[in-house]
PDB file of C-alpha atoms in Angstrom:
ATOM      1  CA  MET A 194       7.758 -16.611 -43.851  1.00 76.00           C
ATOM      2  CA  ASP A 195       5.313 -18.256 -46.255  1.00 83.00           C
ATOM      3  CA  CYS A 196       2.566 -15.681 -46.944  1.00 85.00           C
ATOM      4  CA  LYS A 197       0.252 -18.332 -48.383  1.00 88.00           C
ATOM      5  CA  LYS A 198       0.452 -20.479 -45.207  1.00 86.00           C
ATOM      6  CA  VAL A 199       0.061 -17.393 -43.017  1.00 86.00           C
ATOM      7  CA  GLY A 200      -2.973 -16.278 -45.032  1.00 86.00           C
ATOM      8  CA  GLN A 201      -4.623 -19.710 -44.788  1.00 88.00           C
ATOM      9  CA  LEU A 202      -4.088 -19.721 -41.031  1.00 87.00           C
ATOM     10  CA  ILE A 203      -5.555 -16.209 -40.670  1.00 87.00           C
ATOM     11  CA  LEU A 204      -8.613 -17.323 -42.688  1.00 89.00           C
ATOM     12  CA  LYS A 205      -9.021 -20.473 -40.589  1.00 89.00           C
ATOM     13  CA  LEU A 206      -8.707 -18.624 -37.259  1.00 88.00           C
ATOM     14  CA  ARG A 207     -11.028 -15.822 -38.404  1.00 87.00           C
ATOM     15  CA  ASN A 208     -13.709 -18.355 -39.374  1.00 90.00           C
ATOM     16  CA  GLU A 209     -13.280 -20.221 -36.060  1.00 89.00           C
ATOM     17  CA  LYS A 210     -13.898 -16.948 -34.217  1.00 87.00           C
ATOM     18  CA  GLY A 211     -16.946 -16.211 -36.423  1.00 91.00           C
ATOM     19  CA  LEU A 212     -15.468 -12.892 -37.560  1.00 89.00           C
ATOM     20  CA  THR A 213     -15.852 -11.204 -40.919  1.00 90.00           C
ATOM     21  CA  GLN A 214     -12.916  -9.666 -42.773  1.00 90.00           C
ATOM     22  CA  LYS A 215     -14.413  -6.252 -41.960  1.00 90.00           C
ATOM     23  CA  GLN A 216     -14.546  -6.996 -38.222  1.00 90.00           C
ATOM     24  CA  VAL A 217     -10.883  -8.051 -38.203  1.00 88.00           C
ATOM     25  CA  ALA A 218      -9.947  -5.001 -40.295  1.00 89.00           C
ATOM     26  CA  ASP A 219     -11.865  -2.601 -38.034  1.00 90.00           C
ATOM     27  CA  SER A 220     -10.163  -3.959 -34.909  1.00 89.00           C
ATOM     28  CA  LEU A 221      -6.754  -3.354 -36.568  1.00 88.00           C
ATOM     29  CA  ASN A 222      -7.705   0.020 -38.146  1.00 89.00           C
ATOM     30  CA  ILE A 223      -7.021  -1.209 -41.670  1.00 91.00           C
ATOM     31  CA  SER A 224      -9.183  -1.906 -44.732  1.00 89.00           C
ATOM     32  CA  ASN A 225     -10.959  -5.204 -45.237  1.00 86.00           C
ATOM     33  CA  LYS A 226      -9.215  -5.473 -48.633  1.00 91.00           C
ATOM     34  CA  THR A 227      -5.927  -5.765 -46.747  1.00 90.00           C
ATOM     35  CA  VAL A 228      -7.257  -8.732 -44.768  1.00 88.00           C
ATOM     36  CA  SER A 229      -8.508 -10.263 -48.019  1.00 90.00           C
ATOM     37  CA  LYS A 230      -5.020  -9.897 -49.551  1.00 90.00           C
ATOM     38  CA  TRP A 231      -3.453 -11.689 -46.579  1.00 87.00           C
ATOM     39  CA  GLU A 232      -5.946 -14.546 -46.785  1.00 87.00           C
ATOM     40  CA  CYS A 233      -5.234 -14.945 -50.514  1.00 89.00           C
ATOM     41  CA  GLY A 234      -1.498 -15.167 -49.814  1.00 86.00           C
ATOM     42  CA  MET A 235      -0.751 -11.895 -51.612  1.00 89.00           C
ATOM     43  CA  GLY A 236       1.106 -10.354 -48.702  1.00 86.00           C
ATOM     44  CA  CYS A 237       1.621 -10.588 -44.960  1.00 84.00           C
ATOM     45  CA  PRO A 238       0.677  -8.269 -42.113  1.00 86.00           C
ATOM     46  CA  ASP A 239       2.984  -5.392 -41.272  1.00 85.00           C
ATOM     47  CA  VAL A 240       5.269  -6.031 -38.299  1.00 86.00           C
ATOM     48  CA  THR A 241       3.355  -3.443 -36.233  1.00 87.00           C
ATOM     49  CA  LEU A 242       0.105  -5.442 -36.560  1.00 85.00           C
ATOM     50  CA  TRP A 243       1.203  -8.912 -35.403  1.00 84.00           C
ATOM     51  CA  THR A 244       0.555  -8.411 -31.692  1.00 87.00           C
ATOM     52  CA  GLU A 245      -2.943  -6.981 -32.207  1.00 89.00           C
ATOM     53  CA  LEU A 246      -3.739  -9.611 -34.842  1.00 85.00           C
ATOM     54  CA  SER A 247      -2.738 -12.407 -32.465  1.00 86.00           C
ATOM     55  CA  GLU A 248      -5.072 -10.967 -29.804  1.00 88.00           C
ATOM     56  CA  VAL A 249      -7.977 -10.650 -32.249  1.00 88.00           C
ATOM     57  CA  LEU A 250      -7.522 -14.203 -33.562  1.00 85.00           C
ATOM     58  CA  GLY A 251      -6.593 -15.738 -30.189  1.00 84.00           C
ATOM     59  CA  ALA A 252      -3.350 -17.301 -31.406  1.00 82.00           C
ATOM     60  CA  ASP A 253       0.313 -17.027 -30.494  1.00 80.00           C
ATOM     61  CA  VAL A 254       2.316 -14.548 -32.611  1.00 80.00           C
ATOM     62  CA  LEU A 255       5.042 -17.112 -33.333  1.00 78.00           C
ATOM     63  CA  LYS A 256       2.470 -19.647 -34.547  1.00 79.00           C
ATOM     64  CA  LEU A 257       0.944 -16.988 -36.816  1.00 79.00           C
ATOM     65  CA  LEU A 258       4.392 -16.208 -38.257  1.00 79.00           C
ATOM     66  CA  GLU A 259       4.998 -19.926 -38.874  1.00 79.00           C
ATOM     67  CA  GLY A 260       1.619 -20.201 -40.574  1.00 78.00           C
ATOM     68  CA  GLU A 261       0.533 -23.316 -38.701  1.00 78.00           C
ATOM     69  CA  LEU A 262      -0.813 -24.447 -35.381  1.00 74.00           C
ATOM     70  CA  LYS A 263       0.395 -27.815 -34.175  1.00 74.00           C
ATOM     71  CA  PRO A 264      -2.152 -29.120 -31.688  1.00 72.00           C
ATOM     72  CA  ASN A 265      -0.932 -31.377 -28.900  1.00 67.00           C
ATOM     73  CA  LYS A 266      -2.111 -34.926 -28.486  1.00 71.00           C
ATOM     74  CA  PRO A 267      -5.238 -35.148 -26.315  1.00 70.00           C
ATOM     75  CA  ASP A 268      -4.466 -35.058 -22.594  1.00 66.00           C
ATOM     76  CA  ILE A 269      -5.082 -38.511 -21.131  1.00 68.00           C
ATOM     77  CA  GLY A 270      -5.710 -37.009 -17.717  1.00 66.00           C
ATOM     78  CA  LYS A 271      -2.979 -38.642 -15.639  1.00 71.00           C
ATOM     79  CA  ILE A 272      -2.264 -36.147 -12.912  1.00 72.00           C
ATOM     80  CA  GLU A 273       0.816 -38.147 -11.892  1.00 73.00           C
ATOM     81  CA  LYS A 274       2.402 -36.889 -15.140  1.00 80.00           C
ATOM     82  CA  VAL A 275       2.013 -33.276 -14.066  1.00 86.00           C
ATOM     83  CA  LYS A 276       4.678 -30.868 -15.320  1.00 90.00           C
ATOM     84  CA  PHE A 277       5.899 -27.832 -13.410  1.00 94.00           C
ATOM     85  CA  TYR A 278       7.281 -24.581 -14.836  1.00 94.00           C
ATOM     86  CA  VAL A 279       8.733 -21.551 -13.034  1.00 94.00           C
ATOM     87  CA  CYS A 280       9.354 -18.178 -14.669  1.00 92.00           C
ATOM     88  CA  PRO A 281      12.917 -16.999 -13.932  1.00 90.00           C
ATOM     89  CA  SER A 282      11.824 -13.349 -14.147  1.00 89.00           C
ATOM     90  CA  CYS A 283       8.704 -13.134 -11.976  1.00 92.00           C
ATOM     91  CA  SER A 284       8.662 -16.553 -10.194  1.00 91.00           C
ATOM     92  CA  ASN A 285       5.233 -17.380 -11.623  1.00 93.00           C
ATOM     93  CA  ILE A 286       4.425 -21.074 -11.061  1.00 94.00           C
ATOM     94  CA  LEU A 287       2.640 -22.885 -13.888  1.00 93.00           C
ATOM     95  CA  ILE A 288       1.542 -26.491 -14.216  1.00 90.00           C
ATOM     96  CA  SER A 289       0.234 -28.651 -17.036  1.00 89.00           C
ATOM     97  CA  THR A 290      -1.044 -32.212 -17.234  1.00 84.00           C
ATOM     98  CA  GLY A 291      -0.054 -32.661 -20.879  1.00 80.00           C
ATOM     99  CA  GLU A 292       2.247 -31.250 -23.513  1.00 80.00           C
ATOM    100  CA  ALA A 293       2.111 -27.453 -23.557  1.00 82.00           C
ATOM    101  CA  ALA A 294       3.993 -24.481 -24.946  1.00 82.00           C
ATOM    102  CA  ILE A 295       4.278 -22.411 -21.773  1.00 86.00           C
ATOM    103  CA  SER A 296       5.654 -18.886 -21.746  1.00 86.00           C
ATOM    104  CA  CYS A 297       5.822 -16.044 -19.243  1.00 87.00           C
ATOM    105  CA  CYS A 298       7.367 -12.572 -19.358  1.00 85.00           C
ATOM    106  CA  GLY A 299       7.973 -13.076 -23.084  1.00 78.00           C
ATOM    107  CA  ARG A 300      10.112 -16.191 -22.588  1.00 83.00           C
ATOM    108  CA  LYS A 301       9.361 -19.798 -23.407  1.00 86.00           C
ATOM    109  CA  LEU A 302       9.662 -21.903 -20.258  1.00 90.00           C
ATOM    110  CA  ALA A 303      11.229 -25.341 -20.059  1.00 90.00           C
ATOM    111  CA  MET A 304       9.596 -28.065 -18.002  1.00 91.00           C
ATOM    112  CA  LEU A 305      11.318 -28.550 -14.643  1.00 92.00           C
ATOM    113  CA  LYS A 306      12.952 -31.955 -14.303  1.00 91.00           C
ATOM    114  CA  PRO A 307      13.432 -33.330 -10.789  1.00 88.00           C
ATOM    115  CA  VAL A 308      17.057 -33.316  -9.640  1.00 85.00           C
ATOM    116  CA  PRO A 309      18.504 -35.733  -7.060  1.00 77.00           C
ATOM    117  CA  GLN A 310      17.482 -34.953  -3.511  1.00 74.00           C
ATOM    118  CA  HIS A 311      19.903 -32.599  -1.769  1.00 70.00           C
ATOM    119  CA  ASP A 312      21.032 -33.023   1.856  1.00 70.00           C
ATOM    120  CA  GLU A 313      20.031 -29.455   2.595  1.00 71.00           C
ATOM    121  CA  HIS A 314      16.358 -30.299   1.947  1.00 74.00           C
ATOM    122  CA  GLU A 315      15.503 -32.636   4.812  1.00 81.00           C
ATOM    123  CA  VAL A 316      11.752 -33.226   4.820  1.00 85.00           C
ATOM    124  CA  THR A 317       9.935 -34.015   8.080  1.00 83.00           C
ATOM    125  CA  ILE A 318       6.331 -35.244   8.060  1.00 83.00           C
ATOM    126  CA  GLN A 319       4.221 -35.403  11.210  1.00 84.00           C
ATOM    127  CA  GLU A 320       0.553 -36.168  11.816  1.00 84.00           C
ATOM    128  CA  ILE A 321      -0.990 -33.367  13.874  1.00 85.00           C
ATOM    129  CA  ASP A 322      -4.744 -32.755  14.353  1.00 84.00           C
ATOM    130  CA  MET A 323      -5.786 -34.964  11.425  1.00 83.00           C
ATOM    131  CA  GLN A 324      -3.372 -33.186   9.091  1.00 84.00           C
ATOM    132  CA  HIS A 325       0.094 -33.822   7.751  1.00 84.00           C
ATOM    133  CA  PHE A 326       2.490 -31.165   8.974  1.00 87.00           C
ATOM    134  CA  ILE A 327       5.400 -30.989   6.513  1.00 86.00           C
ATOM    135  CA  SER A 328       8.507 -29.010   7.337  1.00 87.00           C
ATOM    136  CA  ILE A 329      11.785 -28.617   5.508  1.00 88.00           C
ATOM    137  CA  GLY A 330      15.013 -27.689   7.236  1.00 84.00           C
ATOM    138  CA  HIS A 331      16.020 -25.075   4.689  1.00 86.00           C
ATOM    139  CA  PRO A 332      17.104 -21.425   4.727  1.00 85.00           C
ATOM    140  CA  MET A 333      14.423 -19.015   3.540  1.00 90.00           C
ATOM    141  CA  THR A 334      16.480 -15.992   2.523  1.00 91.00           C
ATOM    142  CA  LYS A 335      15.519 -13.657  -0.321  1.00 91.00           C
ATOM    143  CA  GLU A 336      18.222 -15.198  -2.506  1.00 90.00           C
ATOM    144  CA  HIS A 337      17.706 -18.883  -1.619  1.00 91.00           C
ATOM    145  CA  TYR A 338      14.380 -20.313  -0.525  1.00 92.00           C
ATOM    146  CA  ILE A 339      11.688 -22.914  -1.184  1.00 92.00           C
ATOM    147  CA  LEU A 340       9.284 -21.391  -3.733  1.00 94.00           C
ATOM    148  CA  PHE A 341       6.639 -24.102  -3.587  1.00 94.00           C
ATOM    149  CA  ILE A 342       5.680 -27.477  -2.192  1.00 92.00           C
ATOM    150  CA  ALA A 343       3.200 -29.547  -4.211  1.00 92.00           C
ATOM    151  CA  TYR A 344       1.503 -32.802  -3.344  1.00 90.00           C
ATOM    152  CA  VAL A 345       0.415 -34.870  -6.354  1.00 88.00           C
ATOM    153  CA  GLN A 346      -1.883 -37.845  -5.887  1.00 84.00           C
ATOM    154  CA  ASN A 347      -4.333 -39.605  -8.206  1.00 78.00           C
ATOM    155  CA  GLU A 348      -6.613 -36.835  -9.449  1.00 79.00           C
ATOM    156  CA  ARG A 349      -5.351 -33.858  -7.462  1.00 84.00           C
ATOM    157  CA  VAL A 350      -2.511 -31.377  -7.142  1.00 87.00           C
ATOM    158  CA  LEU A 351      -2.237 -29.367  -3.933  1.00 89.00           C
ATOM    159  CA  LEU A 352       0.164 -26.482  -4.461  1.00 91.00           C
ATOM    160  CA  HIS A 353       1.458 -24.310  -1.635  1.00 92.00           C
ATOM    161  CA  ARG A 354       3.493 -21.250  -2.532  1.00 94.00           C
ATOM    162  CA  LEU A 355       6.063 -20.143   0.017  1.00 92.00           C
ATOM    163  CA  TYR A 356       7.858 -16.826   0.429  1.00 93.00           C
ATOM    164  CA  PRO A 357      11.278 -15.716   1.672  1.00 91.00           C
ATOM    165  CA  GLU A 358      11.675 -15.146   5.404  1.00 90.00           C
ATOM    166  CA  GLN A 359       8.771 -17.417   6.341  1.00 89.00           C
ATOM    167  CA  ASN A 360       9.112 -20.977   7.605  1.00 89.00           C
ATOM    168  CA  ALA A 361       9.357 -23.750   5.023  1.00 89.00           C
ATOM    169  CA  GLU A 362       6.358 -25.645   6.346  1.00 88.00           C
ATOM    170  CA  ILE A 363       2.810 -26.456   5.313  1.00 88.00           C
ATOM    171  CA  ASN A 364      -0.234 -28.411   6.487  1.00 88.00           C
ATOM    172  CA  LEU A 365      -1.834 -30.920   4.139  1.00 83.00           C
ATOM    173  CA  PRO A 366      -5.212 -32.557   4.626  1.00 83.00           C
ATOM    174  CA  MET A 367      -4.914 -36.141   5.804  1.00 79.00           C
ATOM    175  CA  MET A 368      -4.224 -38.374   2.810  1.00 72.00           C
ATOM    176  CA  ARG A 369      -4.642 -42.126   2.992  1.00 70.00           C
ATOM    177  CA  SER A 370      -2.890 -43.106  -0.224  1.00 72.00           C
ATOM    178  CA  ARG A 371       0.449 -42.761  -1.926  1.00 81.00           C
ATOM    179  CA  GLY A 372       1.517 -39.709  -3.836  1.00 84.00           C
ATOM    180  CA  ASN A 373       4.539 -37.575  -4.542  1.00 87.00           C
ATOM    181  CA  LEU A 374       5.772 -34.458  -2.835  1.00 88.00           C
ATOM    182  CA  TYR A 375       7.491 -31.928  -5.114  1.00 92.00           C
ATOM    183  CA  ILE A 376       9.690 -29.242  -3.617  1.00 92.00           C
ATOM    184  CA  TYR A 377      11.151 -26.409  -5.667  1.00 93.00           C
ATOM    185  CA  CYS A 378      14.251 -24.676  -4.325  1.00 91.00           C
ATOM    186  CA  THR A 379      15.267 -21.456  -6.076  1.00 91.00           C
ATOM    187  CA  GLU A 380      18.906 -22.566  -6.075  1.00 89.00           C
ATOM    188  CA  HIS A 381      18.814 -26.360  -6.488  1.00 89.00           C
ATOM    189  CA  GLY A 382      15.661 -26.841  -8.576  1.00 90.00           C
ATOM    190  CA  LEU A 383      12.780 -29.306  -8.375  1.00 93.00           C
ATOM    191  CA  MET A 384      13.005 -32.377  -6.138  1.00 91.00           C
ATOM    192  CA  LYS A 385      10.565 -35.272  -5.946  1.00 90.00           C
ATOM    193  CA  TYR A 386       9.916 -37.276  -2.777  1.00 86.00           C
ATOM    194  CA  PRO A 387       7.649 -40.338  -2.539  1.00 83.00           C
ATOM    195  CA  PHE A 388       4.938 -39.705   0.025  1.00 77.00           C
ATOM    196  CA  LYS A 389       3.163 -42.563   1.743  1.00 70.00           C
ATOM    197  CA  ALA A 390       0.626 -41.650   4.355  1.00 59.00           C
ATOM    198  CA  LYS A 391       0.469 -43.643   7.569  1.00 55.00           C
ATOM    199  CA  ARG A 392      -2.589 -45.847   7.919  1.00 49.00           C
TER     200      ARG A 392
END
């Protein structure tokens, strides 16, 4: 750990937040001279302070330890390039439209990559009452089920979360253009299906 880089980052983040050294020190129950020492590169925070310091400065603990923030390239806004993430611990579903460092339950999450379509995931699409009724012939047990179905088209993402022991089916508003249907199975992973609405 480079104390000088860490100190410069603490100074930068503190100034961005509009905080004084005293305000940071008071929130951590330490002296403002200690904060000054960190910012001058004459020492680093004690291990017990990193979590609180990251909350005060609004930065990830690992980035603080590295002493640098690496911003992503600006998001160009193409929803078709949406990325899905699922937490293996709590099944939280997260999405991003650009590069992101996503974590949940203390673990960094990898972007889900679509796998080849599996025979067990037969998708049926019907038009009923000005809606698309989508059903998947798939077991919905507590161990093996469809966690979500997402429709991605132009500027929108419609995400439907499903639960064990319910039917693997959803209704989508009538769409008149092409998109992609993403289905996430807890056992087989993410699958991508082209979706073309009937005209």
